[in-house]
PDB file of C-alpha atoms in Angstrom:
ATOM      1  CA  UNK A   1      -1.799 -41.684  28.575  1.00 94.00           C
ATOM      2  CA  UNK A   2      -4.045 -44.173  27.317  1.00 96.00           C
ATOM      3  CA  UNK A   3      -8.102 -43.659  27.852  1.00 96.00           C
ATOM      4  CA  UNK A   4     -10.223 -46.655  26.087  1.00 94.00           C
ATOM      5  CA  UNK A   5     -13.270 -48.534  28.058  1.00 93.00           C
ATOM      6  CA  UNK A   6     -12.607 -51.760  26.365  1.00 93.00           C
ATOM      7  CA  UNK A   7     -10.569 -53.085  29.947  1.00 93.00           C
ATOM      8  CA  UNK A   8      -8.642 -55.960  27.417  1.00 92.00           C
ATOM      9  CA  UNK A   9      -7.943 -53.452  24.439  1.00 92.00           C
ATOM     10  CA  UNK A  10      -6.635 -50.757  27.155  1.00 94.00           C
ATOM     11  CA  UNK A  11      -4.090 -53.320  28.505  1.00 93.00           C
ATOM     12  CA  UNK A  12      -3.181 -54.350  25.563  1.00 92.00           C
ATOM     13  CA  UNK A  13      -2.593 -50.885  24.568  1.00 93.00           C
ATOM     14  CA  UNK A  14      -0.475 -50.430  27.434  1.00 95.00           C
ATOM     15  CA  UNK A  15       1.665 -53.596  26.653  1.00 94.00           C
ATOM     16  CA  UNK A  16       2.852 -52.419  23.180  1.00 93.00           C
ATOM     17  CA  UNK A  17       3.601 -48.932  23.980  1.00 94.00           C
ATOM     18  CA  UNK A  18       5.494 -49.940  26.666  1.00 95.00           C
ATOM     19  CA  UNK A  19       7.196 -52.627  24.945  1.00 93.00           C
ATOM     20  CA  UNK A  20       8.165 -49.711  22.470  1.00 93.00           C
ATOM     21  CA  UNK A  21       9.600 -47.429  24.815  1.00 94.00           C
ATOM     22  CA  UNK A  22       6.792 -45.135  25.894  1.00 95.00           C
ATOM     23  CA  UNK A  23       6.329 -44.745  29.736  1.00 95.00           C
ATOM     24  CA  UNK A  24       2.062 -44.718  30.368  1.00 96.00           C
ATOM     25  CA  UNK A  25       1.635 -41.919  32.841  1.00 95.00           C
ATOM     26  CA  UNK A  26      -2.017 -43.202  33.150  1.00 96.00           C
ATOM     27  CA  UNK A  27      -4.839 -45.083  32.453  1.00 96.00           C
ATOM     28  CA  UNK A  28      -8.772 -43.866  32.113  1.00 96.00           C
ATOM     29  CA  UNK A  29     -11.768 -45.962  31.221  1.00 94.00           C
ATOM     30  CA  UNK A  30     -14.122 -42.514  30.457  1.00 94.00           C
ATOM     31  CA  UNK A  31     -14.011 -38.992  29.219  1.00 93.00           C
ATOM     32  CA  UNK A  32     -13.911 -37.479  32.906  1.00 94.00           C
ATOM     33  CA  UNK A  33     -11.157 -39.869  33.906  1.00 95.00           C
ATOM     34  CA  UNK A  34      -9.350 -38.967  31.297  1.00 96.00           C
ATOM     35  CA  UNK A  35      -8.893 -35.358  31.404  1.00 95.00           C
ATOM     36  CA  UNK A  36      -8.380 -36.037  35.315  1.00 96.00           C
ATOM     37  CA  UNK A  37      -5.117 -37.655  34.583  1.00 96.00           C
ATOM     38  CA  UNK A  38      -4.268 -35.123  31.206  1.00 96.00           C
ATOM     39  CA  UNK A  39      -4.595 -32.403  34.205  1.00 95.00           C
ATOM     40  CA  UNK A  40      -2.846 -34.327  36.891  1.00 96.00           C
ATOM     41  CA  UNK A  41       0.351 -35.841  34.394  1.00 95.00           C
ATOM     42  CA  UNK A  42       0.467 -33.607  31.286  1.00 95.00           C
ATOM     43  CA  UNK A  43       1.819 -36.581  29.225  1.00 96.00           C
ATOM     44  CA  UNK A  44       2.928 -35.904  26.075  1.00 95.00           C
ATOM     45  CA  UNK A  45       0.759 -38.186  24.511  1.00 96.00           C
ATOM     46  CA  UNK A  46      -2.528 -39.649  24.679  1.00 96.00           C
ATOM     47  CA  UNK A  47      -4.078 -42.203  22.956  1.00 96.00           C
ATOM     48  CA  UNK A  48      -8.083 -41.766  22.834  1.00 95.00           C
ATOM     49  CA  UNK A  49     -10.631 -43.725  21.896  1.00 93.00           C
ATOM     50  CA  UNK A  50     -14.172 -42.039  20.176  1.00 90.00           C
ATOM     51  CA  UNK A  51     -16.741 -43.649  21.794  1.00 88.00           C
ATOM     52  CA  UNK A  52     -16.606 -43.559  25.909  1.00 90.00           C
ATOM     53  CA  UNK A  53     -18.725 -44.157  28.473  1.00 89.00           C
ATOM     54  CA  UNK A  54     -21.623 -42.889  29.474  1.00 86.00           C
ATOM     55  CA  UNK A  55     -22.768 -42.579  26.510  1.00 85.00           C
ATOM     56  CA  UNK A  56     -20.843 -43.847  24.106  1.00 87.00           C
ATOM     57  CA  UNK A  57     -20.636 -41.689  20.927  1.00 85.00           C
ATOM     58  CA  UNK A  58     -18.359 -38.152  20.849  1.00 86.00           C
ATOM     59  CA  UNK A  59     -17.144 -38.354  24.924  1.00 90.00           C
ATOM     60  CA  UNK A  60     -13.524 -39.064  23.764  1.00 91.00           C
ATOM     61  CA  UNK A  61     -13.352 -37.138  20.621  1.00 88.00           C
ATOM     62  CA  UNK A  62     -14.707 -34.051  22.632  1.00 89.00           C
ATOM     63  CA  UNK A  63     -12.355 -34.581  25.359  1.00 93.00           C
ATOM     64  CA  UNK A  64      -9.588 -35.125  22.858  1.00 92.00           C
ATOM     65  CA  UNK A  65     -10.627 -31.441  21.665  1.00 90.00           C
ATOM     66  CA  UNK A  66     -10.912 -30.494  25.265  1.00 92.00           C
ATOM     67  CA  UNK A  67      -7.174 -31.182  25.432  1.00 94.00           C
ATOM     68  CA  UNK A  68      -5.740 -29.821  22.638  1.00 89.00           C
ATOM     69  CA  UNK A  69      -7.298 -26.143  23.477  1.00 89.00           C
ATOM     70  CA  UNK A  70      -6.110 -26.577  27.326  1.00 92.00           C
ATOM     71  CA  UNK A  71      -2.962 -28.159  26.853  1.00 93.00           C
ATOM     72  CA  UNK A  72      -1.168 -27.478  23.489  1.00 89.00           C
ATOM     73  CA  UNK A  73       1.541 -29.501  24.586  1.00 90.00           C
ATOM     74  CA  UNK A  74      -0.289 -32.360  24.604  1.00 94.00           C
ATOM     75  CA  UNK A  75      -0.475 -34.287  21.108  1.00 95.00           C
ATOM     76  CA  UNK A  76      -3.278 -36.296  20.727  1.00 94.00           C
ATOM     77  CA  UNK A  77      -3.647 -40.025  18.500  1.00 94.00           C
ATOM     78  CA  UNK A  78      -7.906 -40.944  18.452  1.00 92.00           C
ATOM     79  CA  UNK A  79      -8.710 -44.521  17.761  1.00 92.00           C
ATOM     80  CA  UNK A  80     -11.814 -45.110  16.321  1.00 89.00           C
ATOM     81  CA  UNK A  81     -13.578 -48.256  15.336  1.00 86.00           C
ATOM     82  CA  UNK A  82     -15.255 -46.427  11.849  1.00 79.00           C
ATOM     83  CA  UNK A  83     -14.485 -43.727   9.593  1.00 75.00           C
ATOM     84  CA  UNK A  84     -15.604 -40.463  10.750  1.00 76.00           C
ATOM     85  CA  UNK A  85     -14.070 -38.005   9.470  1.00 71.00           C
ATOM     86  CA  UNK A  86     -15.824 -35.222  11.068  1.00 75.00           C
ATOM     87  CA  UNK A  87     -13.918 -35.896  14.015  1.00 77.00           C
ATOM     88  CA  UNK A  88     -10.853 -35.935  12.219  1.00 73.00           C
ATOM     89  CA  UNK A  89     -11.561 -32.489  11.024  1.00 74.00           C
ATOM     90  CA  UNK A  90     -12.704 -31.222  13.907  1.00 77.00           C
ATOM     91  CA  UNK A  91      -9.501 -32.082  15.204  1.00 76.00           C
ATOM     92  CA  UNK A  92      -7.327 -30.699  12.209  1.00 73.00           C
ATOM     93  CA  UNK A  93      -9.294 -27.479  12.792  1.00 72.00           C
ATOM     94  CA  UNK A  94      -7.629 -26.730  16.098  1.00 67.00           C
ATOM     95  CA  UNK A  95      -4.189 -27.918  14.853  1.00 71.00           C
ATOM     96  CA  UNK A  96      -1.925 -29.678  12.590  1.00 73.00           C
ATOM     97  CA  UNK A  97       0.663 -30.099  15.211  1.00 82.00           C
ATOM     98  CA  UNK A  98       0.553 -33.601  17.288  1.00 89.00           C
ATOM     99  CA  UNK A  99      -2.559 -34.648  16.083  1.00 88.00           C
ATOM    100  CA  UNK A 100      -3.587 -38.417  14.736  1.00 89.00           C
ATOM    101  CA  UNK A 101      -6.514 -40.640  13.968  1.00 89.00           C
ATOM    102  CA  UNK A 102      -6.366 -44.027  13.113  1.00 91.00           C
ATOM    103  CA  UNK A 103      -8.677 -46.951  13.305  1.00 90.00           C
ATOM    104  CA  UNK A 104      -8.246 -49.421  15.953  1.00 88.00           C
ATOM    105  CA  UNK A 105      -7.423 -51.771  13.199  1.00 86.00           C
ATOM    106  CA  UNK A 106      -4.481 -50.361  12.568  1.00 82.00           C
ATOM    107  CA  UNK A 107      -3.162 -51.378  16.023  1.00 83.00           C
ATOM    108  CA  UNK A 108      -2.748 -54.870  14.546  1.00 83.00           C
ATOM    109  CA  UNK A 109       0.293 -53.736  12.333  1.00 88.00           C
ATOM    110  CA  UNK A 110       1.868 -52.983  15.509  1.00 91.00           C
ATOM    111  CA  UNK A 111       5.451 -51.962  13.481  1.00 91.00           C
ATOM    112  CA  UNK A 112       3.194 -49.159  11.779  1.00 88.00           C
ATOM    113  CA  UNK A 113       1.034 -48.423  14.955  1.00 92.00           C
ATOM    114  CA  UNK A 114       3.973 -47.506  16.667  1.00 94.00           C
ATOM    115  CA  UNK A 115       5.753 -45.361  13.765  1.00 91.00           C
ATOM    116  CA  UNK A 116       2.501 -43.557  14.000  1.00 91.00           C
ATOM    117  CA  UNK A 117       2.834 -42.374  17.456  1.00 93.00           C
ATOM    118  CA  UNK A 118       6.195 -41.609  17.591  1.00 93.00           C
ATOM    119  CA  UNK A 119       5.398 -39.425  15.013  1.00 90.00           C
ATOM    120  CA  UNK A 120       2.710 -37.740  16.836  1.00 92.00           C
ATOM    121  CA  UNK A 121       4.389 -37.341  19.851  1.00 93.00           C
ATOM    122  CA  UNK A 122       6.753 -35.863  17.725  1.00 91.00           C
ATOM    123  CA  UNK A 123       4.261 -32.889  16.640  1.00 88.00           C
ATOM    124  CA  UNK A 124       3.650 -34.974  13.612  1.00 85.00           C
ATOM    125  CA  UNK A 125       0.140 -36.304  12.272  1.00 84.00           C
ATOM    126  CA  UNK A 126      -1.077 -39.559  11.333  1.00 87.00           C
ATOM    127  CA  UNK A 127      -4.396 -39.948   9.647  1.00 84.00           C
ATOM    128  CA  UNK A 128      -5.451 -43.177   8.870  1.00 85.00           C
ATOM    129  CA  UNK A 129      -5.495 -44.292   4.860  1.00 81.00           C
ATOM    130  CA  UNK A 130      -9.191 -44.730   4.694  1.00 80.00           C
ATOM    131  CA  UNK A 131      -9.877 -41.301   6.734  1.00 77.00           C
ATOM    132  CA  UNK A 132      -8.157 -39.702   3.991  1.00 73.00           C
ATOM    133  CA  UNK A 133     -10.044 -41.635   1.395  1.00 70.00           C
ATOM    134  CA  UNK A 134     -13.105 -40.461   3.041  1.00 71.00           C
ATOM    135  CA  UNK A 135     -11.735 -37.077   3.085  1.00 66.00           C
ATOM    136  CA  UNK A 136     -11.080 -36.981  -0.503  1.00 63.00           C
ATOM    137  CA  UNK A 137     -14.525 -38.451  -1.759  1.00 62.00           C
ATOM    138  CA  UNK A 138     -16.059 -35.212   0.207  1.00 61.00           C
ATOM    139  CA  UNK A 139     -14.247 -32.664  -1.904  1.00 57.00           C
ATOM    140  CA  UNK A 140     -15.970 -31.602  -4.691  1.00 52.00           C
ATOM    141  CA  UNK A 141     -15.763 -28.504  -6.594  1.00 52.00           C
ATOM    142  CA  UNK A 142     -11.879 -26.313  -5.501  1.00 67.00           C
ATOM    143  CA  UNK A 143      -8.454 -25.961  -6.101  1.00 72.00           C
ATOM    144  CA  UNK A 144      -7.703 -29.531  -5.640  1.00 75.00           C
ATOM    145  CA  UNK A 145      -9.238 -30.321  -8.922  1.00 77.00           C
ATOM    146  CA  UNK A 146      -6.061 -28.677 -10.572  1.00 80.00           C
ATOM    147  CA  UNK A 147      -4.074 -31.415  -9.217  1.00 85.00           C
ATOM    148  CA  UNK A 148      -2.736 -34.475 -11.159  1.00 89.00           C
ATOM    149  CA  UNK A 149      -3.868 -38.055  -9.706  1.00 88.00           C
ATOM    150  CA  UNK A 150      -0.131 -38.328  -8.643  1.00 92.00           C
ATOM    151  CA  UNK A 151      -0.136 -35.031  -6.904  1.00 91.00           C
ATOM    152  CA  UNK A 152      -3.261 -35.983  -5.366  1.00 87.00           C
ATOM    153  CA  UNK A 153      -1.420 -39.708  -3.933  1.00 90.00           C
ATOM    154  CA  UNK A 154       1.078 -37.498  -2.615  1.00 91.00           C
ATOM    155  CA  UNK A 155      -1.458 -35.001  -0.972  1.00 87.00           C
ATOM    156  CA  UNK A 156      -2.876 -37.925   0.468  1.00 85.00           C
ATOM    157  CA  UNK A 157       0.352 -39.631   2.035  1.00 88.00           C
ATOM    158  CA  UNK A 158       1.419 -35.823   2.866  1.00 86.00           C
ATOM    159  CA  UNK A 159      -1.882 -36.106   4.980  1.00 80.00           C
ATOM    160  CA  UNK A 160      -1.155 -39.467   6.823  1.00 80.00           C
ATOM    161  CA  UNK A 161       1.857 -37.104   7.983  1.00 79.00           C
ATOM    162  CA  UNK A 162       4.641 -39.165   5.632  1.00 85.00           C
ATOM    163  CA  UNK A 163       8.024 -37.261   5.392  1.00 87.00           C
ATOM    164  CA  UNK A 164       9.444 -37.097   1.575  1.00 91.00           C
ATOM    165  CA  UNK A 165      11.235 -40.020   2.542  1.00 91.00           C
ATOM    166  CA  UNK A 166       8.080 -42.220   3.037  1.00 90.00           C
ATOM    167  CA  UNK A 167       5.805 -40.576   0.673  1.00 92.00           C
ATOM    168  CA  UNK A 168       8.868 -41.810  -1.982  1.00 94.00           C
ATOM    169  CA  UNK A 169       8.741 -45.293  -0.549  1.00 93.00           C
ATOM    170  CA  UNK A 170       4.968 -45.744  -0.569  1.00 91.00           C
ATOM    171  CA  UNK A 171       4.834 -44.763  -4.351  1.00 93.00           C
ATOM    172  CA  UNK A 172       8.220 -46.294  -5.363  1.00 93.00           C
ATOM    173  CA  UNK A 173       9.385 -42.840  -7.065  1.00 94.00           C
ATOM    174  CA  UNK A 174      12.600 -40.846  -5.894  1.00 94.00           C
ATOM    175  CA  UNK A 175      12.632 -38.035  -3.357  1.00 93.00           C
ATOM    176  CA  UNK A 176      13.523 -35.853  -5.554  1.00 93.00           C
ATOM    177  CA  UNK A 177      10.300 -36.847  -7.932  1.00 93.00           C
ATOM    178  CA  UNK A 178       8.477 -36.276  -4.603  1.00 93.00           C
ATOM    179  CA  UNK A 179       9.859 -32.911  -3.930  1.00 91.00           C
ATOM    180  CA  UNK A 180       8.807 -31.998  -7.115  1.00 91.00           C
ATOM    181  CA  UNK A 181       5.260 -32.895  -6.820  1.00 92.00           C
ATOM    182  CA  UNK A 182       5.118 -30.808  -3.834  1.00 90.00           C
ATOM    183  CA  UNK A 183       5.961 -28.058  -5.355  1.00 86.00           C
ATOM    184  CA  UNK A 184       3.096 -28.647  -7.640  1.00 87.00           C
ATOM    185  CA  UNK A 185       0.443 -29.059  -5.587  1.00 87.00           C
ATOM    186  CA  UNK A 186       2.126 -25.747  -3.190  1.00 84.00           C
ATOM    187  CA  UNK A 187       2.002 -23.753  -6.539  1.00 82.00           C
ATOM    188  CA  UNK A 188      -1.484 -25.217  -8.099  1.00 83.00           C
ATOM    189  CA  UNK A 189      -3.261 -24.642  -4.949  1.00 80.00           C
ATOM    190  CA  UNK A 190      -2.237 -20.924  -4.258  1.00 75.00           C
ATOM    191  CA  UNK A 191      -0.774 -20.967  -1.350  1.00 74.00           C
ATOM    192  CA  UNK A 192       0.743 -17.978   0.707  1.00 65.00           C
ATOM    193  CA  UNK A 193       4.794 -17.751   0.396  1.00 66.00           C
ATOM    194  CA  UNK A 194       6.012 -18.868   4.023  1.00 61.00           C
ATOM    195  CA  UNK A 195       8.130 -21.516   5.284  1.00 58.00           C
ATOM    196  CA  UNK A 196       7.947 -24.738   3.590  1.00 60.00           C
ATOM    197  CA  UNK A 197       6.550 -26.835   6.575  1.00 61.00           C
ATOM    198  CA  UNK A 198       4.142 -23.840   7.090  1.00 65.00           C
ATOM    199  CA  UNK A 199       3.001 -24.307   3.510  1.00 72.00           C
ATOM    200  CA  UNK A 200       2.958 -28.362   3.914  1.00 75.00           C
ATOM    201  CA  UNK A 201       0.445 -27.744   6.896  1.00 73.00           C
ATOM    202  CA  UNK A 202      -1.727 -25.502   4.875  1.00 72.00           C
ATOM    203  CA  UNK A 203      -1.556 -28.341   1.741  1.00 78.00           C
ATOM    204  CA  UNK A 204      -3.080 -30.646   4.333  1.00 75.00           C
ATOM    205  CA  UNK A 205      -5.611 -28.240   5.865  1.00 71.00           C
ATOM    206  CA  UNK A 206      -7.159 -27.435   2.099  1.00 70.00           C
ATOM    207  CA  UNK A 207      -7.007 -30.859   1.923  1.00 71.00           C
ATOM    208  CA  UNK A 208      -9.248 -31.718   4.450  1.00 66.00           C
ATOM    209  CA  UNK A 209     -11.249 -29.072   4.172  1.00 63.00           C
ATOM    210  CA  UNK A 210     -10.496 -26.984   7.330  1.00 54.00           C
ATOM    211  CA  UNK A 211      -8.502 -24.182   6.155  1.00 50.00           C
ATOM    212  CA  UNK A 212      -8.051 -21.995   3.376  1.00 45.00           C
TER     213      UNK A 212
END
């Protein structure tokens, strides 16, 4: 499902997912004709854009919401032309589970674009680089002060919704040093004893602020 009102970025949109593998169930050009389709299709994914018509400034974020409470199924990757992370709390807030914001820029890498959504659809996340950036200027005074600047890098990658595996490539250390560092920040930020990917969500939600 893909929902932008730029007519040219939507079919381009449609081209590279399609030339990845994804099937589009629809198209929408506004908030209303997007949960239309959601309702009608119950894709697995959609792709959203912030600002829709008619007024162009929350229609697709609040849709986006819209969807995740009605349809859990449904993972949801927002596109947004700026930083705001608001959204991408707001979003977080709900769920950790198939959840993604990225800026439309990011559709130019179209290798990492695409790694992004199959990782959403996967019940991933993907939050873009300078959302988390963003994210981590607004913290202040908690528990994440405890953490060293590496732990924080990894936080931060954890975030994006890297695996071990990419969080070790991104910062040229081994697995094993990454696993480590998890542990760290789990321990250093006090979090409840419960299944490690249970605890990795709740690293992320203190993180950006939402849970905790």
């Amino acid at each position: 499902m893909i929902a932008e009102d730029s007519v040219l970025l939507r079919i381009g949109l449609v081209k590279v997912v399609e030339m990845a593998g994804f099937a589009v169930a629809a198209e929408a050009g506004d908030a209303q004709e997007l949960l239309a389709a959601v309702e009608e299709h119950r894709p697995g994914l959609a792709v959203v854009d912030v600002r829709m018509p008619p007024g162009f400034t929350d229609e697709g974020v609040r849709a986006a919401l819209s969807i995740r409470q009605r349809y859990p199924g449904t993972a949801v990757l927002i596109l947004s032309q700026y930083v705001e992370e608001r959204y991408a709390a707001d979003l977080l807030a709900t769920n950790t589970s198939g959840v993604g914001y990225l800026l439309k820029q990011r559709v130019a890498d179209v290798e990492e674009f695409i790694e992004a959504l199959r990782r959403v659809a996967a019940g991933g996340t993907a939050l873009d680089p300078q959302v988390v950036a963003q994210l981590l200027v607004r913290r202040s005074s908690d528990p994440l002060e405890r953490l060293t600047a590496r732990e924080r890098d990894v936080l931060a990658l954890m975030a994006e919704g890297r695996s071990n595996g990419g969080i070790a490539a991104q910062l040229v250390v081994s697995e094993s040093a990454v696993a480590k560092h998890i542990n760290n920040i789990l321990a250093k930020l006090d979090l409840p004893k419960a299944d490690a990917d249970h605890r990795r969500v709740l690293a992320v939600l203190h993180f950006v602020g939402v849970g905790c």
